[in-house]
Each structure stands twice: as C-alpha cells, then as structure tokens.
C-alpha atoms as a PDB file:
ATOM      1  CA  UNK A   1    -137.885  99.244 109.839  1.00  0.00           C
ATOM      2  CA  UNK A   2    -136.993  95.960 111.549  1.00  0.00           C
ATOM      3  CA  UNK A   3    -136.384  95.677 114.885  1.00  0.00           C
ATOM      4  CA  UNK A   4    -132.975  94.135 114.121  1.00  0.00           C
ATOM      5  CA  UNK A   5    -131.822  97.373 112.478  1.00  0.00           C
ATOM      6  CA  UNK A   6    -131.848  99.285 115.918  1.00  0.00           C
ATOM      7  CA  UNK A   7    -132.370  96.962 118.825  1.00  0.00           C
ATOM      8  CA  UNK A   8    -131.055  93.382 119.276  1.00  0.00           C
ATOM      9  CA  UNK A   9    -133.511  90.934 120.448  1.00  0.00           C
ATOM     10  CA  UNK A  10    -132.115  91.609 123.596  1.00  0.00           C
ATOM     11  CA  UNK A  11    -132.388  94.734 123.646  1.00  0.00           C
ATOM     12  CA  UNK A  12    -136.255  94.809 122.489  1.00  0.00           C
ATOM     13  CA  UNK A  13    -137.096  92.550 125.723  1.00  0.00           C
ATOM     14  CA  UNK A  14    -135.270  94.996 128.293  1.00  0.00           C
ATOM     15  CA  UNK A  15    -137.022  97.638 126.616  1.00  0.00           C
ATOM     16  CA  UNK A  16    -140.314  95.894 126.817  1.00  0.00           C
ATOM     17  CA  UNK A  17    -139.513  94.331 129.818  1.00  0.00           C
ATOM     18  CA  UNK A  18    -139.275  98.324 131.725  1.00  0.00           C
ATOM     19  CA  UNK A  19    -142.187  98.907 130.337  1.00  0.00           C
ATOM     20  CA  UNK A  20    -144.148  96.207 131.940  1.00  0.00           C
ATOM     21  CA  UNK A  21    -142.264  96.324 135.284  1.00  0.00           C
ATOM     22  CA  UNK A  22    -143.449 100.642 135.154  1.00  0.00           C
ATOM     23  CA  UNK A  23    -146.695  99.627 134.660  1.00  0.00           C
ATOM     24  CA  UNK A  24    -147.232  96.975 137.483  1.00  0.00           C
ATOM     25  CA  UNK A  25    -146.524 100.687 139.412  1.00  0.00           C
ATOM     26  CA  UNK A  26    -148.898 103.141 138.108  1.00  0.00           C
ATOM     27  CA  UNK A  27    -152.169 103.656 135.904  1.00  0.00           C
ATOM     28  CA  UNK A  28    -150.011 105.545 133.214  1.00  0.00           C
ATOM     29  CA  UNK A  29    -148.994 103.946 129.980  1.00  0.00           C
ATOM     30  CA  UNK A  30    -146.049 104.066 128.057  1.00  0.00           C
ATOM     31  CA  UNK A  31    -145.272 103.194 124.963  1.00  0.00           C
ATOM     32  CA  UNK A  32    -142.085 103.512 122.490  1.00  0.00           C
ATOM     33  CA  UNK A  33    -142.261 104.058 119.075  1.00  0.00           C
ATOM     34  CA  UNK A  34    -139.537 103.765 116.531  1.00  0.00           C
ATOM     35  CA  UNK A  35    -139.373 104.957 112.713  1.00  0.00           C
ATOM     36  CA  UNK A  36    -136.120 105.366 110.340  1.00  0.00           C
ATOM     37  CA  UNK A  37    -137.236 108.836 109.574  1.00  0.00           C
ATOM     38  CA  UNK A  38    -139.255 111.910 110.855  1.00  0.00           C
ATOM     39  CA  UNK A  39    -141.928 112.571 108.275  1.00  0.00           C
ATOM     40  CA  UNK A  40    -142.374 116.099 110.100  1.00  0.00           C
ATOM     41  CA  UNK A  41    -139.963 118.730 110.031  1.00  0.00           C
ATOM     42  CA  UNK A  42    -140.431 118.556 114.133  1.00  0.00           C
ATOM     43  CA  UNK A  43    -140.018 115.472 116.124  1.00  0.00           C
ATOM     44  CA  UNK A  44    -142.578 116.671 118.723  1.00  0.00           C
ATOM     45  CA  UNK A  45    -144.987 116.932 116.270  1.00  0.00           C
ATOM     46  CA  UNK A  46    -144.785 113.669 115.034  1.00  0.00           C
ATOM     47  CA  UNK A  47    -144.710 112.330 118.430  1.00  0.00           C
ATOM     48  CA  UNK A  48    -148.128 113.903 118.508  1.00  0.00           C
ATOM     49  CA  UNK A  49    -149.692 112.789 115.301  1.00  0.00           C
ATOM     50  CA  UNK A  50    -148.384 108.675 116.759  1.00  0.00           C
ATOM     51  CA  UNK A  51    -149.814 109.782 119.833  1.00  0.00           C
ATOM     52  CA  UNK A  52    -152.990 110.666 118.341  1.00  0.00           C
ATOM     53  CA  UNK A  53    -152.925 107.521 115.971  1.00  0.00           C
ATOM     54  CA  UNK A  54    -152.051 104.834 118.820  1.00  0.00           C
ATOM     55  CA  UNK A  55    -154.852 106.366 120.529  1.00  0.00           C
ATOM     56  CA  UNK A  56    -152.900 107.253 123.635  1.00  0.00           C
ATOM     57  CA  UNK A  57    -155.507 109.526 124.544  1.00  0.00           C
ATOM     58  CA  UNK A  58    -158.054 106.989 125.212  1.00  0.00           C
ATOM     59  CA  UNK A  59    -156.493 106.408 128.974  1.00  0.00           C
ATOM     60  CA  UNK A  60    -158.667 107.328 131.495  1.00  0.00           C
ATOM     61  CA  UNK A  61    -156.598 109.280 133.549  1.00  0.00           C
ATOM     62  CA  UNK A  62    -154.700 111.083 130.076  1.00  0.00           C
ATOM     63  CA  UNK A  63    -151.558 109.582 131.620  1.00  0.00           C
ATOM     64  CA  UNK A  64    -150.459 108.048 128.403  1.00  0.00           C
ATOM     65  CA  UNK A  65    -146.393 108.617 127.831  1.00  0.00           C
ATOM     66  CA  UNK A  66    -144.819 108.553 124.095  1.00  0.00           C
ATOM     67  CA  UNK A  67    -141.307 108.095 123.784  1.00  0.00           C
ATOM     68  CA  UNK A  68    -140.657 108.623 119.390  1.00  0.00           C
ATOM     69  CA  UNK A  69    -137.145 107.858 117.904  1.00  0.00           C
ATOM     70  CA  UNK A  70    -136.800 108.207 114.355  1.00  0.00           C
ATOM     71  CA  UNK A  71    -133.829 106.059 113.853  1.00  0.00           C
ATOM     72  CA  UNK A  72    -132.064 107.410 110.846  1.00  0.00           C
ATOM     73  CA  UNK A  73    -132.387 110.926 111.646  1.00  0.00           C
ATOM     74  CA  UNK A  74    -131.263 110.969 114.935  1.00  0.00           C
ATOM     75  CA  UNK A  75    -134.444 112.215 116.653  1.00  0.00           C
ATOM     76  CA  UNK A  76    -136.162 111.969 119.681  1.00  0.00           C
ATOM     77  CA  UNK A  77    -139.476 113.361 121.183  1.00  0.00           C
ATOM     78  CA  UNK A  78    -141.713 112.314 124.281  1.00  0.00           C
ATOM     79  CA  UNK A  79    -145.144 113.364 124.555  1.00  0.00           C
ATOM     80  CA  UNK A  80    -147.179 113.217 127.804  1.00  0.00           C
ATOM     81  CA  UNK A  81    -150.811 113.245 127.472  1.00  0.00           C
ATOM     82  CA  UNK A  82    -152.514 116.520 129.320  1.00  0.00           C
ATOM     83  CA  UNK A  83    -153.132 114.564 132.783  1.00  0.00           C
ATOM     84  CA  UNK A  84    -149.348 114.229 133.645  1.00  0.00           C
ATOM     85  CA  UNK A  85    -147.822 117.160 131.359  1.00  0.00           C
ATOM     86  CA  UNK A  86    -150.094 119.113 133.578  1.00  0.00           C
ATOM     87  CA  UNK A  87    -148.496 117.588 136.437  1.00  0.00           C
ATOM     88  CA  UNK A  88    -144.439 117.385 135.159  1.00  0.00           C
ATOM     89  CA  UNK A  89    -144.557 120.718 132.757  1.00  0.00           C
ATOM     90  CA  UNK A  90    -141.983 120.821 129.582  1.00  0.00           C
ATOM     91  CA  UNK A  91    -138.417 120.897 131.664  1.00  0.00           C
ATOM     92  CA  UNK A  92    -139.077 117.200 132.834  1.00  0.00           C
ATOM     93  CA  UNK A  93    -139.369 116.094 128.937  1.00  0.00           C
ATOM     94  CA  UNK A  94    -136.654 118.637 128.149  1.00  0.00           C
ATOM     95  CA  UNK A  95    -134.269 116.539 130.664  1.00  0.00           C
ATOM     96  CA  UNK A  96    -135.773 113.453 129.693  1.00  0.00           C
ATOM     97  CA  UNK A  97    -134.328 114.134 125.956  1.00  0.00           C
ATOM     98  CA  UNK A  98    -131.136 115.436 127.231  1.00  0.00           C
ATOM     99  CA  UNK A  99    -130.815 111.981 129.233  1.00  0.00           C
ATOM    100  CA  UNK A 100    -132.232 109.633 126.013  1.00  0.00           C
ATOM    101  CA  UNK A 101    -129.730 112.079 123.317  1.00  0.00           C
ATOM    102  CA  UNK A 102    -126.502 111.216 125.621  1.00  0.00           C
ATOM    103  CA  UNK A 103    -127.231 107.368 125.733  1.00  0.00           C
ATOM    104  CA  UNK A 104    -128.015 107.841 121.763  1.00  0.00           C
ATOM    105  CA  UNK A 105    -124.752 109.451 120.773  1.00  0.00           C
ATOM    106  CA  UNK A 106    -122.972 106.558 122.564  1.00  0.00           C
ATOM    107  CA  UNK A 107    -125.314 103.679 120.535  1.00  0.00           C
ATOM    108  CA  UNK A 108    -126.697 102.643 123.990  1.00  0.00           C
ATOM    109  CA  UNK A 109    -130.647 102.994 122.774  1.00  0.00           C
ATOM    110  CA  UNK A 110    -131.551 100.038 124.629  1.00  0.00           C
ATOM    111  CA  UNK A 111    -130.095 101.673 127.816  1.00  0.00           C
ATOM    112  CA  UNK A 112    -131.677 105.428 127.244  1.00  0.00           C
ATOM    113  CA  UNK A 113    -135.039 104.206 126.904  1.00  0.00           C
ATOM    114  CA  UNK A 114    -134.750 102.034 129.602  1.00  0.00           C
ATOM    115  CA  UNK A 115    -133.352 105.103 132.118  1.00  0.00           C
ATOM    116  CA  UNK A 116    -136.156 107.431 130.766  1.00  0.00           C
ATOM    117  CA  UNK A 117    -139.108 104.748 130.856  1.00  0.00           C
ATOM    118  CA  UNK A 118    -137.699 104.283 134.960  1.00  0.00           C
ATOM    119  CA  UNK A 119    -137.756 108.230 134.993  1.00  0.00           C
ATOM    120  CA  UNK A 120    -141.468 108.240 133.420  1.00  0.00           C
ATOM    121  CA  UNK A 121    -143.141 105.123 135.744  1.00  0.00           C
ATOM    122  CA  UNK A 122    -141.403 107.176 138.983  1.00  0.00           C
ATOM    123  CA  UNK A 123    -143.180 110.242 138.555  1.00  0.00           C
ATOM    124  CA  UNK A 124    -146.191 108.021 136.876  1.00  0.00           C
ATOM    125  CA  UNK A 125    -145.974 106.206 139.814  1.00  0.00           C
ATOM    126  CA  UNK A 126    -146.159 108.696 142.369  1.00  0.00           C
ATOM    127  CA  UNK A 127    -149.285 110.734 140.602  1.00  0.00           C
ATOM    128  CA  UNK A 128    -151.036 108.030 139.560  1.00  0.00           C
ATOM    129  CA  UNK A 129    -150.038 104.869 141.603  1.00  0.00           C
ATOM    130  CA  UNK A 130    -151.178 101.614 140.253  1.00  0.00           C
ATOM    131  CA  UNK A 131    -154.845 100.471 141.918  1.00  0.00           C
ATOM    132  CA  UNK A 132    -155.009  96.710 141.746  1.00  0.00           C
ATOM    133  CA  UNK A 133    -158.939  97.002 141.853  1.00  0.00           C
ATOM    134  CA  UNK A 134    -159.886  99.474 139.031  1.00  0.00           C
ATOM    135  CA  UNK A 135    -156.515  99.183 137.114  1.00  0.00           C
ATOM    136  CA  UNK A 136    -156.165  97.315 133.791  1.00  0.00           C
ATOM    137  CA  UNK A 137    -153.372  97.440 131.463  1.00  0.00           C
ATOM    138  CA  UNK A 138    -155.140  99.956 128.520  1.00  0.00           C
ATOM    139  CA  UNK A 139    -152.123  99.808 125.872  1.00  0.00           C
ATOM    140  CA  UNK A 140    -149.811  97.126 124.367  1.00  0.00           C
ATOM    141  CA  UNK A 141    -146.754  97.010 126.131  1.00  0.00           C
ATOM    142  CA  UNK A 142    -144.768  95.922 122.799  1.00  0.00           C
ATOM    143  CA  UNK A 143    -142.361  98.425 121.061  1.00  0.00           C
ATOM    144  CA  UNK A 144    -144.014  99.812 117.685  1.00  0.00           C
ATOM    145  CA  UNK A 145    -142.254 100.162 114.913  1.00  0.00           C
ATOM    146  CA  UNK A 146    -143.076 102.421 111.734  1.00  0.00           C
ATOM    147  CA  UNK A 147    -141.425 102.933 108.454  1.00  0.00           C
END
C-alpha cells in the first residue's frame, strides 16, 4: 500500500504532525498503522498482532496507543496497551471508533485520525503527562504502512 492510495502528502504530515505535537504532552505513544486489508477476520485482533509486532509493549509505562485501518475493507481498531486501557476501559475506544468510522464514511481519514490522536494525547496527557527529565520519545512517530 502506498501512502498516496489513502493519504495525500498532506495529509500524511497532519497526521504525523498530531502525533508529534501529542507526544511533546505525555509519556504515551501513538502510532497509526495502515493496511489495504484485514488479514484477521477481527480488526481488533489484528490491531493486536501489529501491536505486538511494532513492539508497542516495550513502553515503560504500557501507554502505547494503536490506531489500525485496513484501507480496503473499511476497518478500524485501536488498541491501548494495559497501562492506559486500565485507566480509559473499552467505551473510550468504542467512541473513539464511532468518532474515526463517521470521518471515514465521509473520506476525511486525514481528519478522523487527527480528532482521535487529540482524543488519545488528552487523556494520555492527563495520566501520564510528559516529564522533560526522564521522558524520551520510545516509538517512531511516522505512519506505518503494511500490505
């Protein structure tokens, strides 16, 4: 998948660009992934297995943040690591995926991620503020993008 075929250059950068801005704000780290199709019969799970593979887990706090589109299919997932799911519980990503879905059916993907990676770094943010001592930026802030 090219990042043409869903984003715009444009696009890409505001994309990446909330995800740096969230992260001057908190310890949590977020991270988009986007695939043309769901190689799992359940988003959520595949969120999981990307989780797992981009090593999300490795954050100290587990306050890693997975936002999964597969393109072509029409599907979305977020996965929280345990340190803020335990925090935020299932409705938050439930609303989260309501919010991302609505932007999706009106081609504004750029725009949905954006609104739920500002959702994500405010409740990052106020559970696990950024420390400018002890803090260092533990992921790659760039979009990945599968097959």
């Amino acid at each position: 998948l090219k990042k043409n075929r869903f984003f715009t250059h444009e696009e890409a950068e505001k994309v990446v660009g909330a995800i740096r801005d969230a992260e001057t704000k908190t310890s949590g780290e977020i991270r988009v992934f986007v695939e043309s199709h769901c190689r799992l019969v359940n988003p959520v799970d595949r969120a999981a297995e990307v989780f797992w593979n981009l090593k999300m887990d490795h954050t100290v706090e587990r306050n890693g943040v997975l936002v999964y589109v597969a393109s072509k299919d029409h599907q979305v997932a977020i996965w929280g690591d345990e340190g803020i799911h335990r925090i935020v519980g299932t409705e938050f990503w439930t609303e989260e995926i309501k919010k991302l879905m609505h932007h999706f059916r009106q081609n504004a993907y750029a725009d949905g991620l954006v609104l739920v990676i500002n959702d994500v770094a405010g409740i990052l943010e106020t559970h696990f503020p950024y420390r400018a001592t002890t803090d260092k930026n533990e992921l790659p802030d760039d979009i990945v993008f599968g097959n």
